[in-house]
Coordinates of C-alpha atoms in Angstrom, one line a residue:
M493 CA 0.0 0.0 0.0
K494 CA 1.4 3.4 -1.0
W495 CA 0.8 6.3 1.5
P496 CA 0.1 9.8 0.3
F497 CA 3.2 11.9 0.8
H498 CA 1.8 13.9 3.8
F499 CA 0.7 10.8 5.6
R500 CA 3.8 8.7 4.9
P501 CA 5.4 7.5 8.2
K502 CA 8.8 9.0 8.9
K503 CA 11.7 6.7 9.5
A504 CA 15.1 7.5 10.8
T505 CA 17.8 7.0 8.2
R506 CA 20.3 5.9 10.9
D507 CA 20.4 4.7 14.5
F508 CA 20.3 7.3 17.3
Q509 CA 23.8 8.3 18.5
I510 CA 24.8 10.1 21.7
T511 CA 26.1 13.0 19.5
D512 CA 22.5 13.6 18.4
L513 CA 21.8 14.9 21.9
P514 CA 21.5 18.7 22.3
S515 CA 24.9 20.2 22.7
N516 CA 23.8 23.6 24.0
R517 CA 20.7 25.1 25.6
F518 CA 19.5 26.6 22.3
Q519 CA 19.3 23.1 20.9
V520 CA 17.6 21.9 24.1
F521 CA 14.9 24.6 23.6
F522 CA 14.2 23.4 20.0
D523 CA 14.4 19.8 21.0
V524 CA 11.8 20.3 23.7
L525 CA 9.6 22.4 21.3
K526 CA 9.8 19.6 18.7
N527 CA 9.3 16.6 21.0
E528 CA 7.3 17.9 24.0
H529 CA 4.9 20.3 22.4
R530 CA 1.9 18.6 24.1
V531 CA 3.6 19.1 27.6
L532 CA 4.3 22.7 26.7
F533 CA 0.7 23.4 25.7
A534 CA -0.5 21.6 28.9
T535 CA 1.8 23.8 30.9
S536 CA 0.4 26.9 29.2
C537 CA -3.2 25.7 30.0
L538 CA -2.2 25.1 33.6
L539 CA -0.9 28.7 34.0
L540 CA -4.0 30.1 32.3
L541 CA -6.2 28.0 34.6
F542 CA -4.8 29.5 37.7
L543 CA -5.0 33.0 36.3
L544 CA -8.6 32.7 35.1
P545 CA -10.3 33.8 38.3
Y546 CA -8.5 37.1 38.3
L547 CA -9.0 37.6 34.6
G548 CA -12.7 36.8 34.9
W549 CA -13.1 39.3 37.8
N550 CA -11.2 42.0 36.0
F551 CA -13.1 41.4 32.8
F552 CA -16.4 41.9 34.7
L553 CA -15.1 45.1 36.2
E554 CA -13.9 46.5 32.9
L555 CA -17.3 45.7 31.3
Q556 CA -18.9 47.7 34.1
M557 CA -16.5 50.6 33.5
A558 CA -17.3 50.6 29.8
Q559 CA -21.0 50.7 30.6
I560 CA -20.4 53.6 33.0
S561 CA -18.4 55.5 30.3
L562 CA -21.2 54.9 27.8
S563 CA -23.8 56.2 30.3
A564 CA -21.7 59.3 30.8
S565 CA -21.3 59.9 27.1
N566 CA -25.1 59.8 26.4
G567 CA -25.9 62.1 29.3
S568 CA -27.7 59.6 31.6
L569 CA -24.9 59.8 34.2
S570 CA -22.9 62.9 35.2
L571 CA -19.2 63.0 34.4
E572 CA -18.4 63.4 38.1
E573 CA -20.4 60.4 39.2
A574 CA -19.0 58.4 36.3
N575 CA -15.4 59.2 37.3
E576 CA -16.2 58.3 41.0
N577 CA -17.7 54.9 40.0
I578 CA -14.8 54.1 37.6
A579 CA -12.3 55.0 40.3
Y580 CA -14.1 52.7 42.8
L581 CA -14.0 49.8 40.3
T582 CA -10.4 50.5 39.6
R583 CA -9.6 50.2 43.3
L584 CA -11.5 46.9 43.4
S585 CA -9.3 45.6 40.6
L586 CA -6.1 46.7 42.4
V587 CA -7.2 45.0 45.6
A588 CA -7.8 41.8 43.8
F589 CA -4.5 41.9 42.0
P590 CA -2.3 40.5 44.8
L591 CA -4.9 37.8 45.5
G592 CA -5.2 36.8 41.9
M593 CA -1.4 36.7 41.4
S594 CA -1.0 34.7 44.5
L595 CA -3.4 32.1 43.1
F596 CA -1.5 32.2 39.9
S597 CA 1.7 31.5 41.8
L598 CA 0.4 28.0 42.7
G599 CA 0.1 27.1 39.0
L600 CA 3.5 28.6 38.5
A601 CA 4.9 26.4 41.2
G602 CA 3.6 23.3 39.4
A603 CA 4.7 24.6 36.0
S604 CA 8.2 25.3 37.4
R605 CA 8.9 21.6 38.2
V606 CA 7.6 20.5 34.8
T607 CA 9.7 23.1 33.0
K608 CA 12.8 22.1 35.0
R609 CA 12.4 18.5 34.0
L610 CA 12.0 19.6 30.4
C611 CA 15.2 21.6 30.6
F612 CA 17.0 18.6 31.9
L613 CA 15.5 16.4 29.2
E614 CA 14.0 14.2 31.9
P615 CA 10.7 12.4 31.4
V616 CA 7.6 14.4 32.6
F617 CA 4.6 12.8 34.3
F618 CA 2.6 15.9 34.0
W619 CA 0.0 15.6 36.8
D620 CA 2.4 14.0 39.3
D621 CA 5.1 16.6 38.6
M622 CA 2.6 19.4 38.8
K623 CA 1.4 18.3 42.2
K624 CA 5.0 17.8 43.4
G625 CA 6.0 21.2 42.1
I626 CA 3.1 22.8 44.0
K627 CA 4.1 20.9 47.2
E628 CA 7.8 21.9 46.8
N629 CA 7.6 25.5 45.5
A630 CA 4.2 26.9 46.5
L631 CA 5.1 28.6 49.8
P632 CA 8.1 30.7 48.6
L633 CA 6.5 31.6 45.3
L634 CA 3.2 32.4 47.1
L635 CA 5.0 34.8 49.5
S636 CA 7.2 36.5 46.9
T637 CA 4.3 36.8 44.4
F638 CA 2.0 38.3 47.0
L639 CA 4.6 40.9 48.2
F640 CA 5.7 41.9 44.7
S641 CA 2.2 42.2 43.3
L642 CA 1.1 44.1 46.5
L643 CA 3.9 46.6 45.9
L644 CA 2.8 47.1 42.3
A645 CA -0.8 47.4 43.3
L646 CA 0.1 50.0 45.9
F647 CA 2.0 52.2 43.5
A648 CA -0.8 51.8 40.9
F649 CA -3.4 52.8 43.6
L650 CA -1.4 55.9 44.6
R651 CA -0.9 56.9 41.0
N652 CA -4.7 56.5 40.4
W653 CA -5.4 58.5 43.6
Q654 CA -2.9 61.3 42.8
P655 CA -2.3 61.2 39.0
D656 CA -0.4 64.5 39.1
Q657 CA 2.3 63.0 41.3
F658 CA 5.1 61.7 39.1
F659 CA 6.7 59.8 42.0
W660 CA 4.1 57.1 42.0
S661 CA 4.4 56.4 38.3
L662 CA 8.2 56.3 38.8
G663 CA 7.8 53.7 41.5
L664 CA 5.6 51.6 39.4
A665 CA 8.1 51.8 36.5
I666 CA 11.0 50.8 38.8
G667 CA 9.0 47.9 40.1
L668 CA 8.3 46.6 36.6
I669 CA 11.8 47.2 35.1
F670 CA 14.1 46.4 37.9
L671 CA 12.2 44.2 40.4
L672 CA 10.4 42.1 37.9
P673 CA 13.7 40.4 36.8
V674 CA 14.6 39.7 40.4
Y675 CA 11.2 38.0 40.8
W676 CA 11.7 35.8 37.8
F677 CA 15.2 34.9 38.8
F678 CA 13.8 33.9 42.2
V679 CA 11.3 31.6 40.5
A680 CA 14.2 29.9 38.6
V681 CA 16.3 29.7 41.8
V682 CA 13.4 28.1 43.8
S683 CA 12.9 25.5 40.9
F684 CA 16.5 24.5 40.9
Y685 CA 17.8 24.7 44.5
R686 CA 16.4 23.8 47.9
L687 CA 17.3 26.9 49.9
S688 CA 15.8 29.0 52.7
Y689 CA 13.6 31.8 51.5
G690 CA 16.1 34.5 52.5
S691 CA 19.0 32.6 50.8
A692 CA 17.0 32.1 47.6
M693 CA 16.0 35.8 47.4
L694 CA 19.6 36.9 48.1
L695 CA 20.8 34.6 45.3
A696 CA 18.1 36.0 42.9
F697 CA 19.4 39.5 43.6
R698 CA 23.0 38.4 43.0
I699 CA 22.2 36.7 39.7
D700 CA 20.1 39.6 38.6
F701 CA 22.9 42.1 39.3
R702 CA 25.3 40.0 37.2
S703 CA 22.9 39.2 34.4
Y704 CA 20.5 42.1 34.1
L705 CA 21.7 43.3 30.7
L706 CA 21.4 39.7 29.4
F707 CA 17.9 39.6 30.8
L708 CA 16.7 42.6 28.8
P709 CA 15.6 40.6 25.7
F710 CA 13.2 38.7 28.0
L711 CA 11.8 41.8 29.6
P712 CA 9.4 42.8 26.8
F713 CA 7.8 39.4 26.8
F714 CA 7.3 39.5 30.6
L715 CA 5.9 43.0 30.3
A716 CA 3.6 42.2 27.4
P717 CA 0.6 41.3 29.6
F718 CA 0.8 44.7 31.3
A719 CA 1.1 46.4 27.8
F720 CA -2.2 44.7 26.7
T721 CA -4.1 46.7 29.4
F722 CA -3.8 49.7 27.0
I723 CA -5.9 48.0 24.3
P724 CA -9.1 50.0 24.4
D725 CA -11.6 47.3 23.4
V726 CA -12.3 45.2 26.5
V727 CA -13.2 41.9 24.7
L728 CA -10.2 42.2 22.3
K729 CA -7.9 43.0 25.2
Y730 CA -8.7 39.7 27.1
L731 CA -8.8 37.7 23.9
V732 CA -5.3 38.8 23.1
L733 CA -4.1 38.1 26.7
V734 CA -5.6 34.6 26.7
L735 CA -4.1 33.7 23.3
Y736 CA -0.7 35.1 24.5
L737 CA -0.8 32.9 27.6
L738 CA -1.8 29.8 25.7
L739 CA 0.7 30.2 22.9
F740 CA 3.7 31.7 24.6
S741 CA 3.7 31.4 28.4
S742 CA 5.3 27.9 28.6
L743 CA 7.8 28.8 25.8
L744 CA 8.8 31.9 27.7
L745 CA 9.2 30.0 30.9
L746 CA 11.2 27.3 29.2
A747 CA 13.5 29.8 27.5
F748 CA 14.0 31.8 30.7
F749 CA 14.8 28.7 32.8
L750 CA 17.4 27.6 30.3
F751 CA 18.9 31.0 30.4
S752 CA 18.9 31.1 34.2
Y753 CA 20.4 27.6 34.5
S754 CA 23.3 28.7 32.3
R755 CA 23.8 31.6 34.7
F756 CA 23.7 29.2 37.7
D757 CA 26.3 27.0 36.0
R758 CA 28.6 29.9 35.6
Y759 CA 28.3 31.6 39.0
I760 CA 27.3 28.8 41.4
N761 CA 27.3 25.2 40.0
A762 CA 30.8 25.3 38.6
I763 CA 32.1 26.0 42.2
H764 CA 29.6 24.3 44.5
Y765 CA 27.6 21.8 42.4
P766 CA 29.9 20.6 39.6
E767 CA 27.7 17.6 39.0
M768 CA 24.8 19.9 38.0
V769 CA 26.8 21.8 35.3
D770 CA 25.4 21.3 31.8
K771 CA 22.7 18.9 33.1
G772 CA 20.5 18.0 30.1
I773 CA 23.0 18.8 27.4
H774 CA 25.9 16.9 25.9
R775 CA 28.8 19.2 25.0
K776 CA 30.6 18.1 21.8
K777 CA 34.3 17.5 22.4
E778 CA 36.6 19.7 20.3

């Protein structure tokens, strides 16, 4: 029986050899993308699932704001009353932000273990690894996520309360540009090492200090969800955000973990954990 070309089974032209293993972390990324795309998509779904309650709440609030703006534009509601109602709903959204992000951190804890095993080219048992990741990483990620998101919400609240004060906008920008990288390095540290909370945070600051310029290419991708808030159409805004999370969140986490682990190898593992250097890759001999 002859198969149509696009249904023809693919066969290897030679036996697998050890030299076929990824020899650097760029190759690991594409190897995982090729062979573990189902696990990557499941990881994206997991992250989105834990973020859905906050997105749903915010979507409801923004629909209410849009209705208030419409009422003000057609004259059925005074501009002053409309502004007061919108400000109140904005504050409700900011109060919910640390809580919503804390719930998201539980999904991130599970996704971190799954992603670490992908980085090491180890077999992934998705549900088991997700539950183990939540058990191992939930507490430090929950605490750091709550504190960081509370800080962002506080500056956003103060900026909304006193929009003419540049200091609050500056504080929010500093949090996003300089503290956000520390947060994500902390996530990578917690996934890799078993350290006390203080030691893990200190290590995240040290890695960020040495690697901040190298982190900059990742920064636009981590900031993209915040940028989507400027899309004026409410439905389009959340549609774009959901699609972004489904298509890119696990890829971004995988790429960032591979980058972070290379930094760990250089600054920590080469000295203290030599057996962990280049785990998951097979360097080709010169």
